[in-house]
Amino acid sequence: SLARGFHRFTTGSTTKAAVAVLVTTLLSTGVHAADKVIPPVVPEGLDAPEGIKPFFAGHAIGTQNYICAVVGNAYDWVFIGPQATLYDAYGEQIMTHFHSKNAIDGVIDATWQHSRDTSAVWARRDKGAIVDPSAIEWLLLKMSGAQLGPTLGNKVSSTQYIQRVNTVGGKKPPTPECSADNVNTRRLVYYEADYYFYK
């Protein structure tokens, strides 16, 4: 998968040979072709609605972030958002992914911002499925807000749905590792995923 290709690259040596293998792997997936984005195969229920098509895709490398907090009468890790960079099939940065206040209603949502025209889209979980127990779930997210860039850039502002697939890592740390001794401690858990944007 695209995720595994990037994982080998980012955890191994960065020789010219490794770069060549990475690019070949990415291009063979067809994830982010210049003229067409091929939708991924997903579990039942995670397909985008009929009538919309994928128009943009990228591979994310970053962290899923958690904080140790008091939850009810116990201690547990609470998700506080992602921090990731998305790359195209050539290894070029195309987007950043994080949590921020939605431009529409001020709710803190998952955010994707294009690295060139700074257009942005916010989205919320619609459906999910665990595909690999060692990784965070695959998701279908529905657009909850969008914003043009300062020069009216619209690379991602037309997004209606987003799929998160091919996830690696990112799971919440074990609950016993959160206790009174480390309340407010943060854990940045490495993850990778492919994101597909539909309009």
Short mmCIF file of C-alpha atoms in Angstrom, two decimals:
data_model
loop_
_atom_site.label_atom_id
_atom_site.label_comp_id
_atom_site.label_asym_id
_atom_site.label_seq_id
_atom_site.Cartn_x
_atom_site.Cartn_y
_atom_site.Cartn_z
CA SER A 1 0.00 0.00 0.00
CA LEU A 2 0.96 3.64 -0.19
CA ALA A 3 1.27 3.74 3.59
CA ARG A 4 3.68 0.82 3.74
CA GLY A 5 5.78 2.31 0.95
CA PHE A 6 6.23 5.54 2.85
CA HIS A 7 6.87 3.70 6.11
CA ARG A 8 9.78 1.81 4.58
CA PHE A 9 11.17 5.06 3.24
CA THR A 10 10.86 7.10 6.42
CA THR A 11 12.30 4.45 8.71
CA GLY A 12 15.16 3.35 6.48
CA SER A 13 18.10 5.01 4.76
CA THR A 14 17.46 7.92 2.41
CA THR A 15 19.77 6.86 -0.39
CA LYS A 16 19.04 7.61 -4.03
CA ALA A 17 18.09 3.96 -4.48
CA ALA A 18 15.54 4.20 -1.66
CA VAL A 19 14.03 7.34 -3.16
CA ALA A 20 13.73 5.63 -6.55
CA VAL A 21 11.96 2.64 -4.99
CA LEU A 22 9.59 4.94 -3.11
CA VAL A 23 8.58 6.93 -6.18
CA THR A 24 8.06 3.75 -8.19
CA THR A 25 5.87 2.30 -5.43
CA LEU A 26 3.77 5.44 -5.14
CA LEU A 27 3.25 5.91 -8.86
CA SER A 28 2.20 2.30 -9.28
CA THR A 29 -0.68 2.80 -6.84
CA GLY A 30 -2.37 5.43 -8.99
CA VAL A 31 -3.41 7.21 -5.80
CA HIS A 32 -2.66 10.71 -6.99
CA ALA A 33 -2.44 10.67 -10.76
CA ALA A 34 -2.49 14.04 -12.49
CA ASP A 35 -5.74 13.36 -14.35
CA LYS A 36 -7.59 10.83 -12.22
CA VAL A 37 -7.80 9.67 -8.63
CA ILE A 38 -8.80 6.04 -8.25
CA PRO A 39 -11.02 5.46 -5.19
CA PRO A 40 -9.75 2.87 -2.70
CA VAL A 41 -11.41 -0.42 -1.86
CA VAL A 42 -13.02 0.03 1.55
CA PRO A 43 -15.18 -1.99 3.96
CA GLU A 44 -18.94 -1.86 3.44
CA GLY A 45 -20.35 1.41 4.70
CA LEU A 46 -17.23 3.50 4.11
CA ASP A 47 -17.92 4.18 0.43
CA ALA A 48 -18.56 7.81 -0.44
CA PRO A 49 -22.18 8.55 -1.45
CA GLU A 50 -23.19 8.11 -5.07
CA GLY A 51 -22.74 11.10 -7.31
CA ILE A 52 -19.46 12.37 -5.92
CA LYS A 53 -15.99 11.45 -7.12
CA PRO A 54 -12.47 11.52 -5.66
CA PHE A 55 -10.47 14.46 -6.95
CA PHE A 56 -7.49 14.69 -4.60
CA ALA A 57 -5.47 12.28 -2.46
CA GLY A 58 -2.37 12.20 -0.32
CA HIS A 59 -0.36 10.12 2.09
CA ALA A 60 -0.07 11.37 5.68
CA ILE A 61 2.89 10.90 7.99
CA GLY A 62 2.65 12.27 11.50
CA THR A 63 1.23 11.60 14.95
CA GLN A 64 -2.07 10.98 16.66
CA ASN A 65 -1.84 12.88 19.93
CA TYR A 66 -3.22 11.95 23.35
CA ILE A 67 -3.10 13.42 26.86
CA CYS A 68 -3.39 11.58 30.18
CA ALA A 69 -6.44 12.96 31.97
CA VAL A 70 -9.07 12.20 34.60
CA VAL A 71 -12.06 10.60 32.88
CA GLY A 72 -14.94 10.14 35.28
CA ASN A 73 -13.44 8.37 38.30
CA ALA A 74 -10.46 6.96 36.45
CA TYR A 75 -7.44 7.94 34.38
CA ASP A 76 -7.21 7.43 30.65
CA TRP A 77 -5.68 8.81 27.47
CA VAL A 78 -7.85 11.41 25.73
CA PHE A 79 -7.42 12.14 22.03
CA ILE A 80 -6.38 15.75 21.37
CA GLY A 81 -5.91 15.66 17.61
CA PRO A 82 -3.56 14.74 14.79
CA GLN A 83 -0.48 16.52 13.49
CA ALA A 84 0.57 15.31 10.06
CA THR A 85 1.90 16.27 6.65
CA LEU A 86 0.37 14.88 3.47
CA TYR A 87 2.49 14.05 0.43
CA ASP A 88 1.67 13.33 -3.20
CA ALA A 89 2.93 10.38 -5.24
CA TYR A 90 6.18 12.23 -5.93
CA GLY A 91 6.96 12.79 -2.25
CA GLU A 92 6.11 16.50 -2.40
CA GLN A 93 4.25 18.12 0.51
CA ILE A 94 0.70 19.00 -0.48
CA MET A 95 -1.21 19.51 2.75
CA THR A 96 -1.13 19.69 6.55
CA HIS A 97 -3.58 17.93 8.86
CA PHE A 98 -4.47 19.03 12.39
CA HIS A 99 -7.37 20.08 14.64
CA SER A 100 -8.72 23.63 14.61
CA LYS A 101 -11.89 25.65 15.03
CA ASN A 102 -14.31 25.15 12.18
CA ALA A 103 -14.78 28.36 10.17
CA ILE A 104 -18.55 27.76 10.09
CA ASP A 105 -19.59 27.08 13.69
CA GLY A 106 -16.41 27.31 15.76
CA VAL A 107 -16.41 23.61 16.72
CA ILE A 108 -12.95 22.03 16.86
CA ASP A 109 -12.79 19.57 13.96
CA ALA A 110 -10.24 17.63 11.93
CA THR A 111 -8.70 20.07 9.46
CA TRP A 112 -6.82 19.74 6.18
CA GLN A 113 -5.12 22.81 4.71
CA HIS A 114 -3.54 22.92 1.27
CA SER A 115 0.14 23.81 1.44
CA ARG A 116 0.08 26.16 -1.55
CA ASP A 117 -3.20 28.04 -1.77
CA THR A 118 -4.05 27.52 1.96
CA SER A 119 -7.66 26.60 1.20
CA ALA A 120 -9.01 24.41 3.98
CA VAL A 121 -11.68 21.85 4.75
CA TRP A 122 -13.03 20.63 8.09
CA ALA A 123 -14.72 17.26 8.52
CA ARG A 124 -16.32 15.05 11.17
CA ARG A 125 -16.49 11.28 11.51
CA ASP A 126 -19.47 9.78 9.73
CA LYS A 127 -18.59 6.06 9.87
CA GLY A 128 -15.60 3.93 10.78
CA ALA A 129 -14.25 0.40 10.66
CA ILE A 130 -11.33 -1.41 12.29
CA VAL A 131 -9.40 -3.07 9.47
CA ASP A 132 -6.11 -3.69 11.30
CA PRO A 133 -6.37 -4.11 15.10
CA SER A 134 -2.88 -2.64 15.49
CA ALA A 135 -3.89 0.64 13.81
CA ILE A 136 -6.50 3.37 14.10
CA GLU A 137 -9.74 2.79 12.25
CA TRP A 138 -10.50 3.61 8.65
CA LEU A 139 -12.99 6.46 8.38
CA LEU A 140 -15.54 8.16 6.20
CA LEU A 141 -15.74 11.80 7.23
CA LYS A 142 -18.32 14.36 6.15
CA MET A 143 -17.41 17.96 5.42
CA SER A 144 -18.39 20.32 8.24
CA GLY A 145 -16.85 23.51 6.86
CA ALA A 146 -14.61 24.89 4.13
CA GLN A 147 -12.66 28.03 3.45
CA LEU A 148 -10.99 29.58 0.41
CA GLY A 149 -7.37 30.70 0.59
CA PRO A 150 -6.55 34.43 0.87
CA THR A 151 -6.20 34.70 -2.92
CA LEU A 152 -9.39 32.66 -3.47
CA GLY A 153 -7.50 29.37 -3.72
CA ASN A 154 -9.90 26.44 -3.82
CA LYS A 155 -7.78 23.29 -4.09
CA VAL A 156 -9.69 21.51 -1.30
CA SER A 157 -12.55 23.87 -0.38
CA SER A 158 -15.01 21.97 -2.61
CA THR A 159 -14.56 18.74 -0.60
CA GLN A 160 -17.76 16.99 0.51
CA TYR A 161 -16.38 13.76 1.98
CA ILE A 162 -12.98 12.40 3.04
CA GLN A 163 -11.86 8.79 3.46
CA ARG A 164 -9.01 7.78 5.78
CA VAL A 165 -7.66 4.39 4.73
CA ASN A 166 -4.54 2.19 4.89
CA THR A 167 -3.83 3.27 8.44
CA VAL A 168 -0.63 2.32 10.27
CA GLY A 169 -0.19 2.90 14.02
CA GLY A 170 -1.74 5.86 15.83
CA LYS A 171 -3.66 3.89 18.47
CA LYS A 172 -4.35 5.19 21.95
CA PRO A 173 -1.64 4.20 24.46
CA PRO A 174 -2.54 1.47 26.99
CA THR A 175 -4.85 2.78 29.72
CA PRO A 176 -2.65 1.50 32.61
CA GLU A 177 0.12 3.81 31.38
CA CYS A 178 -2.02 6.81 32.39
CA SER A 179 -2.14 7.41 36.14
CA ALA A 180 -2.09 10.09 38.82
CA ASP A 181 1.68 10.21 38.41
CA ASN A 182 1.56 11.42 34.81
CA VAL A 183 -1.67 13.42 34.45
CA ASN A 184 -1.36 16.02 31.66
CA THR A 185 1.46 14.04 30.03
CA ARG A 186 1.15 13.90 26.26
CA ARG A 187 1.88 10.97 23.97
CA LEU A 188 2.52 11.59 20.28
CA VAL A 189 1.84 8.24 18.59
CA TYR A 190 3.33 7.75 15.12
CA TYR A 191 0.86 7.00 12.33
CA GLU A 192 0.43 6.93 8.58
CA ALA A 193 -2.70 6.94 6.43
CA ASP A 194 -3.98 7.68 2.96
CA TYR A 195 -6.64 10.39 2.61
CA TYR A 196 -9.04 10.65 -0.34
CA PHE A 197 -11.05 13.82 -0.96
CA TYR A 198 -14.40 13.73 -2.79
CA LYS A 199 -16.56 16.41 -4.38
#
